[in-house]
Amino acid sequence: LFMSAGFIDISVGANLVLSSVIGARVMLSLAGDRDPTTGEYTNWGPAIVVSALVCLLCGLLFGVINGLFIAVLGVNSLIATLGTTGIATGASLLLTSGTEIGNLPDQVQTGFGISTLGPIPVPTLIALAVTALVWAYFRFSRYGTYTLAIGSSRPAAERAGIRVKPHIVA
C-alpha cells in the first residue's frame, strides 16, 4: 500500500507489536477476575472485542503519525518510519518490561488462534479474505487510483487535482 504511493514503510512490524502489547494490556484490564472453578475470566468476551478495537485504533494512530511526518513535515519515508520503528519498539519494551504478557484469556487461542475450517487455519482464511478485499478496494476505487497516481508521479498527481498531502496521511 505505502509502496504503491511511492513510499517505503519499515515500521509495520513495530506497529504490530505496539498495537498487540497495548491490546493485551487492555484485554487483561477488562477481562475481570478468573473463576476459581473453571479458570476462565468473567468478562473475556467484551474484553477481547474492546482490545481488538484498541489494536486497530492504535495501528491507525501510528499510521497517521507516519503520514504526518512524511506529508506535512516532508521527512523521507524511510527515515520517518525508521524513527517510528525505534519509538514503537522502545515503547513496547517499556510497557512489557522486556517480558511476555501472560495470563491472557484462553479463548483467544482456542476459540480463534488454533481454530481450523477443514485443514486450513481460520486466521489464514481471514488474512486471505482481508487481502482480497484490500486488493479489490485499491484496484477498483478512486482512492486506489489516486494512490497509484501519486506513486507514479507526485507532481503529475498534484497537477491532476489530487490533494496529495491529505491522501498520503490517509
JSON list of C-alpha atoms in Angstrom, two decimals:
[
{"chain": "A", "resi": 1, "resn": "LEU", "atom": "CA", "xyz": [0.00, 0.00, 0.00]},
{"chain": "A", "resi": 2, "resn": "PHE", "atom": "CA", "xyz": [2.62, 2.51, 1.05]},
{"chain": "A", "resi": 3, "resn": "MET", "atom": "CA", "xyz": [4.91, 1.41, -1.77]},
{"chain": "A", "resi": 4, "resn": "SER", "atom": "CA", "xyz": [2.11, 1.98, -4.30]},
{"chain": "A", "resi": 5, "resn": "ALA", "atom": "CA", "xyz": [2.18, 5.62, -3.25]},
{"chain": "A", "resi": 6, "resn": "GLY", "atom": "CA", "xyz": [5.94, 5.73, -3.78]},
{"chain": "A", "resi": 7, "resn": "PHE", "atom": "CA", "xyz": [6.99, 5.33, -0.14]},
{"chain": "A", "resi": 8, "resn": "ILE", "atom": "CA", "xyz": [8.77, 2.71, 1.95]},
{"chain": "A", "resi": 9, "resn": "ASP", "atom": "CA", "xyz": [7.35, 1.80, 5.37]},
{"chain": "A", "resi": 10, "resn": "ILE", "atom": "CA", "xyz": [9.62, -0.31, 7.54]},
{"chain": "A", "resi": 11, "resn": "SER", "atom": "CA", "xyz": [7.63, 0.32, 10.72]},
{"chain": "A", "resi": 12, "resn": "VAL", "atom": "CA", "xyz": [4.82, -2.15, 10.05]},
{"chain": "A", "resi": 13, "resn": "GLY", "atom": "CA", "xyz": [6.26, -4.83, 12.34]},
{"chain": "A", "resi": 14, "resn": "ALA", "atom": "CA", "xyz": [6.87, -2.38, 15.18]},
{"chain": "A", "resi": 15, "resn": "ASN", "atom": "CA", "xyz": [3.34, -1.03, 14.71]},
{"chain": "A", "resi": 16, "resn": "LEU", "atom": "CA", "xyz": [2.01, -4.58, 15.00]},
{"chain": "A", "resi": 17, "resn": "VAL", "atom": "CA", "xyz": [4.00, -5.25, 18.17]},
{"chain": "A", "resi": 18, "resn": "LEU", "atom": "CA", "xyz": [3.00, -1.99, 19.87]},
{"chain": "A", "resi": 19, "resn": "SER", "atom": "CA", "xyz": [-0.66, -2.44, 18.93]},
{"chain": "A", "resi": 20, "resn": "SER", "atom": "CA", "xyz": [-0.59, -6.02, 20.24]},
{"chain": "A", "resi": 21, "resn": "VAL", "atom": "CA", "xyz": [1.04, -5.02, 23.52]},
{"chain": "A", "resi": 22, "resn": "ILE", "atom": "CA", "xyz": [-1.48, -2.25, 24.13]},
{"chain": "A", "resi": 23, "resn": "GLY", "atom": "CA", "xyz": [-4.34, -4.55, 23.13]},
{"chain": "A", "resi": 24, "resn": "ALA", "atom": "CA", "xyz": [-3.13, -7.27, 25.51]},
{"chain": "A", "resi": 25, "resn": "ARG", "atom": "CA", "xyz": [-2.89, -4.77, 28.35]},
{"chain": "A", "resi": 26, "resn": "VAL", "atom": "CA", "xyz": [-6.44, -3.58, 27.66]},
{"chain": "A", "resi": 27, "resn": "MET", "atom": "CA", "xyz": [-7.65, -7.18, 27.46]},
{"chain": "A", "resi": 28, "resn": "LEU", "atom": "CA", "xyz": [-6.16, -8.06, 30.82]},
{"chain": "A", "resi": 29, "resn": "SER", "atom": "CA", "xyz": [-7.57, -4.95, 32.47]},
{"chain": "A", "resi": 30, "resn": "LEU", "atom": "CA", "xyz": [-11.10, -5.59, 31.15]},
{"chain": "A", "resi": 31, "resn": "ALA", "atom": "CA", "xyz": [-11.26, -9.39, 31.43]},
{"chain": "A", "resi": 32, "resn": "GLY", "atom": "CA", "xyz": [-12.21, -9.32, 35.10]},
{"chain": "A", "resi": 33, "resn": "ASP", "atom": "CA", "xyz": [-11.30, -11.97, 37.64]},
{"chain": "A", "resi": 34, "resn": "ARG", "atom": "CA", "xyz": [-10.69, -15.63, 36.93]},
{"chain": "A", "resi": 35, "resn": "ASP", "atom": "CA", "xyz": [-13.43, -18.02, 38.01]},
{"chain": "A", "resi": 36, "resn": "PRO", "atom": "CA", "xyz": [-11.80, -20.31, 40.60]},
{"chain": "A", "resi": 37, "resn": "THR", "atom": "CA", "xyz": [-13.68, -23.39, 39.37]},
{"chain": "A", "resi": 38, "resn": "THR", "atom": "CA", "xyz": [-13.22, -23.07, 35.60]},
{"chain": "A", "resi": 39, "resn": "GLY", "atom": "CA", "xyz": [-10.16, -20.82, 35.44]},
{"chain": "A", "resi": 40, "resn": "GLU", "atom": "CA", "xyz": [-11.89, -18.64, 32.83]},
{"chain": "A", "resi": 41, "resn": "TYR", "atom": "CA", "xyz": [-12.15, -14.87, 33.03]},
{"chain": "A", "resi": 42, "resn": "THR", "atom": "CA", "xyz": [-15.57, -13.48, 33.87]},
{"chain": "A", "resi": 43, "resn": "ASN", "atom": "CA", "xyz": [-15.68, -10.79, 31.13]},
{"chain": "A", "resi": 44, "resn": "TRP", "atom": "CA", "xyz": [-13.48, -12.31, 28.44]},
{"chain": "A", "resi": 45, "resn": "GLY", "atom": "CA", "xyz": [-15.90, -11.72, 25.54]},
{"chain": "A", "resi": 46, "resn": "PRO", "atom": "CA", "xyz": [-16.19, -7.92, 25.81]},
{"chain": "A", "resi": 47, "resn": "ALA", "atom": "CA", "xyz": [-12.50, -7.71, 26.75]},
{"chain": "A", "resi": 48, "resn": "ILE", "atom": "CA", "xyz": [-11.48, -9.42, 23.51]},
{"chain": "A", "resi": 49, "resn": "VAL", "atom": "CA", "xyz": [-13.75, -7.23, 21.37]},
{"chain": "A", "resi": 50, "resn": "VAL", "atom": "CA", "xyz": [-12.64, -3.98, 23.01]},
{"chain": "A", "resi": 51, "resn": "SER", "atom": "CA", "xyz": [-8.96, -4.94, 22.86]},
{"chain": "A", "resi": 52, "resn": "ALA", "atom": "CA", "xyz": [-9.27, -5.76, 19.14]},
{"chain": "A", "resi": 53, "resn": "LEU", "atom": "CA", "xyz": [-10.76, -2.32, 18.55]},
{"chain": "A", "resi": 54, "resn": "VAL", "atom": "CA", "xyz": [-7.99, -0.73, 20.62]},
{"chain": "A", "resi": 55, "resn": "CYS", "atom": "CA", "xyz": [-5.40, -2.59, 18.50]},
{"chain": "A", "resi": 56, "resn": "LEU", "atom": "CA", "xyz": [-6.97, -1.20, 15.31]},
{"chain": "A", "resi": 57, "resn": "LEU", "atom": "CA", "xyz": [-7.13, 2.30, 16.75]},
{"chain": "A", "resi": 58, "resn": "CYS", "atom": "CA", "xyz": [-3.50, 2.13, 17.89]},
{"chain": "A", "resi": 59, "resn": "GLY", "atom": "CA", "xyz": [-2.39, 0.96, 14.44]},
{"chain": "A", "resi": 60, "resn": "LEU", "atom": "CA", "xyz": [-4.43, 3.70, 12.80]},
{"chain": "A", "resi": 61, "resn": "LEU", "atom": "CA", "xyz": [-2.93, 6.38, 15.04]},
{"chain": "A", "resi": 62, "resn": "PHE", "atom": "CA", "xyz": [0.57, 5.05, 14.37]},
{"chain": "A", "resi": 63, "resn": "GLY", "atom": "CA", "xyz": [-0.08, 5.21, 10.62]},
{"chain": "A", "resi": 64, "resn": "VAL", "atom": "CA", "xyz": [-1.42, 8.75, 10.83]},
{"chain": "A", "resi": 65, "resn": "ILE", "atom": "CA", "xyz": [1.69, 9.83, 12.73]},
{"chain": "A", "resi": 66, "resn": "ASN", "atom": "CA", "xyz": [3.87, 8.31, 9.99]},
{"chain": "A", "resi": 67, "resn": "GLY", "atom": "CA", "xyz": [1.75, 10.04, 7.35]},
{"chain": "A", "resi": 68, "resn": "LEU", "atom": "CA", "xyz": [2.05, 13.40, 9.08]},
{"chain": "A", "resi": 69, "resn": "PHE", "atom": "CA", "xyz": [5.83, 13.08, 9.32]},
{"chain": "A", "resi": 70, "resn": "ILE", "atom": "CA", "xyz": [6.05, 12.29, 5.62]},
{"chain": "A", "resi": 71, "resn": "ALA", "atom": "CA", "xyz": [3.35, 14.50, 4.09]},
{"chain": "A", "resi": 72, "resn": "VAL", "atom": "CA", "xyz": [3.35, 17.56, 6.34]},
{"chain": "A", "resi": 73, "resn": "LEU", "atom": "CA", "xyz": [6.92, 17.69, 7.65]},
{"chain": "A", "resi": 74, "resn": "GLY", "atom": "CA", "xyz": [8.44, 16.37, 4.43]},
{"chain": "A", "resi": 75, "resn": "VAL", "atom": "CA", "xyz": [10.59, 13.72, 6.12]},
{"chain": "A", "resi": 76, "resn": "ASN", "atom": "CA", "xyz": [11.81, 10.95, 3.82]},
{"chain": "A", "resi": 77, "resn": "SER", "atom": "CA", "xyz": [9.57, 7.90, 4.31]},
{"chain": "A", "resi": 78, "resn": "LEU", "atom": "CA", "xyz": [12.48, 5.56, 5.03]},
{"chain": "A", "resi": 79, "resn": "ILE", "atom": "CA", "xyz": [13.88, 7.89, 7.71]},
{"chain": "A", "resi": 80, "resn": "ALA", "atom": "CA", "xyz": [10.47, 8.67, 9.24]},
{"chain": "A", "resi": 81, "resn": "THR", "atom": "CA", "xyz": [9.45, 5.02, 9.53]},
{"chain": "A", "resi": 82, "resn": "LEU", "atom": "CA", "xyz": [12.89, 4.03, 10.80]},
{"chain": "A", "resi": 83, "resn": "GLY", "atom": "CA", "xyz": [12.44, 6.56, 13.60]},
{"chain": "A", "resi": 84, "resn": "THR", "atom": "CA", "xyz": [8.92, 5.46, 14.45]},
{"chain": "A", "resi": 85, "resn": "THR", "atom": "CA", "xyz": [10.11, 1.84, 14.42]},
{"chain": "A", "resi": 86, "resn": "GLY", "atom": "CA", "xyz": [12.55, 2.69, 17.19]},
{"chain": "A", "resi": 87, "resn": "ILE", "atom": "CA", "xyz": [9.93, 4.61, 19.13]},
{"chain": "A", "resi": 88, "resn": "ALA", "atom": "CA", "xyz": [7.33, 1.83, 18.88]},
{"chain": "A", "resi": 89, "resn": "THR", "atom": "CA", "xyz": [9.82, -0.89, 19.74]},
{"chain": "A", "resi": 90, "resn": "GLY", "atom": "CA", "xyz": [11.06, 1.08, 22.75]},
{"chain": "A", "resi": 91, "resn": "ALA", "atom": "CA", "xyz": [7.52, 1.80, 23.92]},
{"chain": "A", "resi": 92, "resn": "SER", "atom": "CA", "xyz": [6.65, -1.90, 23.62]},
{"chain": "A", "resi": 93, "resn": "LEU", "atom": "CA", "xyz": [9.69, -2.86, 25.67]},
{"chain": "A", "resi": 94, "resn": "LEU", "atom": "CA", "xyz": [8.82, -0.29, 28.32]},
{"chain": "A", "resi": 95, "resn": "LEU", "atom": "CA", "xyz": [5.20, -1.44, 28.53]},
{"chain": "A", "resi": 96, "resn": "THR", "atom": "CA", "xyz": [6.20, -5.09, 28.92]},
{"chain": "A", "resi": 97, "resn": "SER", "atom": "CA", "xyz": [9.43, -4.61, 30.86]},
{"chain": "A", "resi": 98, "resn": "GLY", "atom": "CA", "xyz": [11.02, -6.76, 28.17]},
{"chain": "A", "resi": 99, "resn": "THR", "atom": "CA", "xyz": [8.94, -9.85, 29.04]},
{"chain": "A", "resi": 100, "resn": "GLU", "atom": "CA", "xyz": [5.90, -11.55, 27.60]},
{"chain": "A", "resi": 101, "resn": "ILE", "atom": "CA", "xyz": [2.37, -10.67, 28.64]},
{"chain": "A", "resi": 102, "resn": "GLY", "atom": "CA", "xyz": [0.89, -13.82, 30.13]},
{"chain": "A", "resi": 103, "resn": "ASN", "atom": "CA", "xyz": [-2.45, -14.91, 31.55]},
{"chain": "A", "resi": 104, "resn": "LEU", "atom": "CA", "xyz": [-4.47, -13.82, 28.53]},
{"chain": "A", "resi": 105, "resn": "PRO", "atom": "CA", "xyz": [-7.88, -15.47, 28.18]},
{"chain": "A", "resi": 106, "resn": "ASP", "atom": "CA", "xyz": [-7.54, -18.98, 26.75]},
{"chain": "A", "resi": 107, "resn": "GLN", "atom": "CA", "xyz": [-10.43, -18.26, 24.39]},
{"chain": "A", "resi": 108, "resn": "VAL", "atom": "CA", "xyz": [-8.17, -16.03, 22.31]},
{"chain": "A", "resi": 109, "resn": "GLN", "atom": "CA", "xyz": [-6.12, -19.06, 21.35]},
{"chain": "A", "resi": 110, "resn": "THR", "atom": "CA", "xyz": [-8.62, -21.91, 21.48]},
{"chain": "A", "resi": 111, "resn": "GLY", "atom": "CA", "xyz": [-11.58, -20.01, 20.03]},
{"chain": "A", "resi": 112, "resn": "PHE", "atom": "CA", "xyz": [-9.64, -18.31, 17.27]},
{"chain": "A", "resi": 113, "resn": "GLY", "atom": "CA", "xyz": [-5.88, -18.85, 17.09]},
{"chain": "A", "resi": 114, "resn": "ILE", "atom": "CA", "xyz": [-5.88, -22.61, 16.53]},
{"chain": "A", "resi": 115, "resn": "SER", "atom": "CA", "xyz": [-9.35, -22.99, 15.00]},
{"chain": "A", "resi": 116, "resn": "THR", "atom": "CA", "xyz": [-9.50, -24.59, 11.57]},
{"chain": "A", "resi": 117, "resn": "LEU", "atom": "CA", "xyz": [-12.02, -24.83, 8.77]},
{"chain": "A", "resi": 118, "resn": "GLY", "atom": "CA", "xyz": [-11.16, -28.18, 7.31]},
{"chain": "A", "resi": 119, "resn": "PRO", "atom": "CA", "xyz": [-7.38, -28.30, 7.03]},
{"chain": "A", "resi": 120, "resn": "ILE", "atom": "CA", "xyz": [-6.95, -24.51, 6.82]},
{"chain": "A", "resi": 121, "resn": "PRO", "atom": "CA", "xyz": [-6.47, -22.37, 9.96]},
{"chain": "A", "resi": 122, "resn": "VAL", "atom": "CA", "xyz": [-9.17, -19.72, 10.43]},
{"chain": "A", "resi": 123, "resn": "PRO", "atom": "CA", "xyz": [-6.61, -16.87, 10.85]},
{"chain": "A", "resi": 124, "resn": "THR", "atom": "CA", "xyz": [-5.21, -17.80, 7.42]},
{"chain": "A", "resi": 125, "resn": "LEU", "atom": "CA", "xyz": [-8.67, -17.62, 5.86]},
{"chain": "A", "resi": 126, "resn": "ILE", "atom": "CA", "xyz": [-9.31, -14.24, 7.46]},
{"chain": "A", "resi": 127, "resn": "ALA", "atom": "CA", "xyz": [-5.92, -12.93, 6.24]},
{"chain": "A", "resi": 128, "resn": "LEU", "atom": "CA", "xyz": [-6.70, -14.12, 2.70]},
{"chain": "A", "resi": 129, "resn": "ALA", "atom": "CA", "xyz": [-10.16, -12.52, 2.79]},
{"chain": "A", "resi": 130, "resn": "VAL", "atom": "CA", "xyz": [-8.78, -9.20, 4.06]},
{"chain": "A", "resi": 131, "resn": "THR", "atom": "CA", "xyz": [-6.03, -9.29, 1.41]},
{"chain": "A", "resi": 132, "resn": "ALA", "atom": "CA", "xyz": [-8.62, -9.87, -1.33]},
{"chain": "A", "resi": 133, "resn": "LEU", "atom": "CA", "xyz": [-10.80, -7.02, -0.04]},
{"chain": "A", "resi": 134, "resn": "VAL", "atom": "CA", "xyz": [-7.88, -4.59, 0.17]},
{"chain": "A", "resi": 135, "resn": "TRP", "atom": "CA", "xyz": [-6.71, -5.59, -3.32]},
{"chain": "A", "resi": 136, "resn": "ALA", "atom": "CA", "xyz": [-10.21, -5.06, -4.75]},
{"chain": "A", "resi": 137, "resn": "TYR", "atom": "CA", "xyz": [-10.54, -1.72, -2.97]},
{"chain": "A", "resi": 138, "resn": "PHE", "atom": "CA", "xyz": [-7.25, -0.45, -4.37]},
{"chain": "A", "resi": 139, "resn": "ARG", "atom": "CA", "xyz": [-7.88, -1.92, -7.80]},
{"chain": "A", "resi": 140, "resn": "PHE", "atom": "CA", "xyz": [-11.41, -0.61, -8.34]},
{"chain": "A", "resi": 141, "resn": "SER", "atom": "CA", "xyz": [-11.78, 2.52, -6.21]},
{"chain": "A", "resi": 142, "resn": "ARG", "atom": "CA", "xyz": [-10.88, 6.14, -6.79]},
{"chain": "A", "resi": 143, "resn": "TYR", "atom": "CA", "xyz": [-8.71, 6.03, -3.64]},
{"chain": "A", "resi": 144, "resn": "GLY", "atom": "CA", "xyz": [-6.61, 3.24, -5.13]},
{"chain": "A", "resi": 145, "resn": "THR", "atom": "CA", "xyz": [-6.28, 5.06, -8.43]},
{"chain": "A", "resi": 146, "resn": "TYR", "atom": "CA", "xyz": [-5.14, 8.20, -6.62]},
{"chain": "A", "resi": 147, "resn": "THR", "atom": "CA", "xyz": [-2.62, 6.18, -4.60]},
{"chain": "A", "resi": 148, "resn": "LEU", "atom": "CA", "xyz": [-1.11, 4.68, -7.75]},
{"chain": "A", "resi": 149, "resn": "ALA", "atom": "CA", "xyz": [-1.08, 8.10, -9.41]},
{"chain": "A", "resi": 150, "resn": "ILE", "atom": "CA", "xyz": [0.84, 9.60, -6.50]},
{"chain": "A", "resi": 151, "resn": "GLY", "atom": "CA", "xyz": [3.30, 6.70, -6.61]},
{"chain": "A", "resi": 152, "resn": "SER", "atom": "CA", "xyz": [3.80, 7.07, -10.34]},
{"chain": "A", "resi": 153, "resn": "SER", "atom": "CA", "xyz": [4.37, 10.82, -10.33]},
{"chain": "A", "resi": 154, "resn": "ARG", "atom": "CA", "xyz": [3.58, 13.05, -7.40]},
{"chain": "A", "resi": 155, "resn": "PRO", "atom": "CA", "xyz": [3.85, 16.30, -9.43]},
{"chain": "A", "resi": 156, "resn": "ALA", "atom": "CA", "xyz": [1.54, 14.90, -12.11]},
{"chain": "A", "resi": 157, "resn": "ALA", "atom": "CA", "xyz": [-0.95, 13.81, -9.45]},
{"chain": "A", "resi": 158, "resn": "GLU", "atom": "CA", "xyz": [-0.91, 17.33, -7.99]},
{"chain": "A", "resi": 159, "resn": "ARG", "atom": "CA", "xyz": [-1.47, 18.82, -11.46]},
{"chain": "A", "resi": 160, "resn": "ALA", "atom": "CA", "xyz": [-4.38, 16.42, -11.96]},
{"chain": "A", "resi": 161, "resn": "GLY", "atom": "CA", "xyz": [-6.07, 17.89, -8.90]},
{"chain": "A", "resi": 162, "resn": "ILE", "atom": "CA", "xyz": [-5.37, 15.16, -6.38]},
{"chain": "A", "resi": 163, "resn": "ARG", "atom": "CA", "xyz": [-4.91, 16.54, -2.87]},
{"chain": "A", "resi": 164, "resn": "VAL", "atom": "CA", "xyz": [-1.64, 14.69, -2.34]},
{"chain": "A", "resi": 165, "resn": "LYS", "atom": "CA", "xyz": [-0.76, 15.58, 1.27]},
{"chain": "A", "resi": 166, "resn": "PRO", "atom": "CA", "xyz": [-4.13, 14.58, 2.78]},
{"chain": "A", "resi": 167, "resn": "HIS", "atom": "CA", "xyz": [-4.11, 11.43, 0.66]},
{"chain": "A", "resi": 168, "resn": "ILE", "atom": "CA", "xyz": [-0.65, 10.47, 1.90]},
{"chain": "A", "resi": 169, "resn": "VAL", "atom": "CA", "xyz": [-1.76, 10.93, 5.51]},
{"chain": "A", "resi": 170, "resn": "ALA", "atom": "CA", "xyz": [-4.89, 8.86, 4.82]}
]
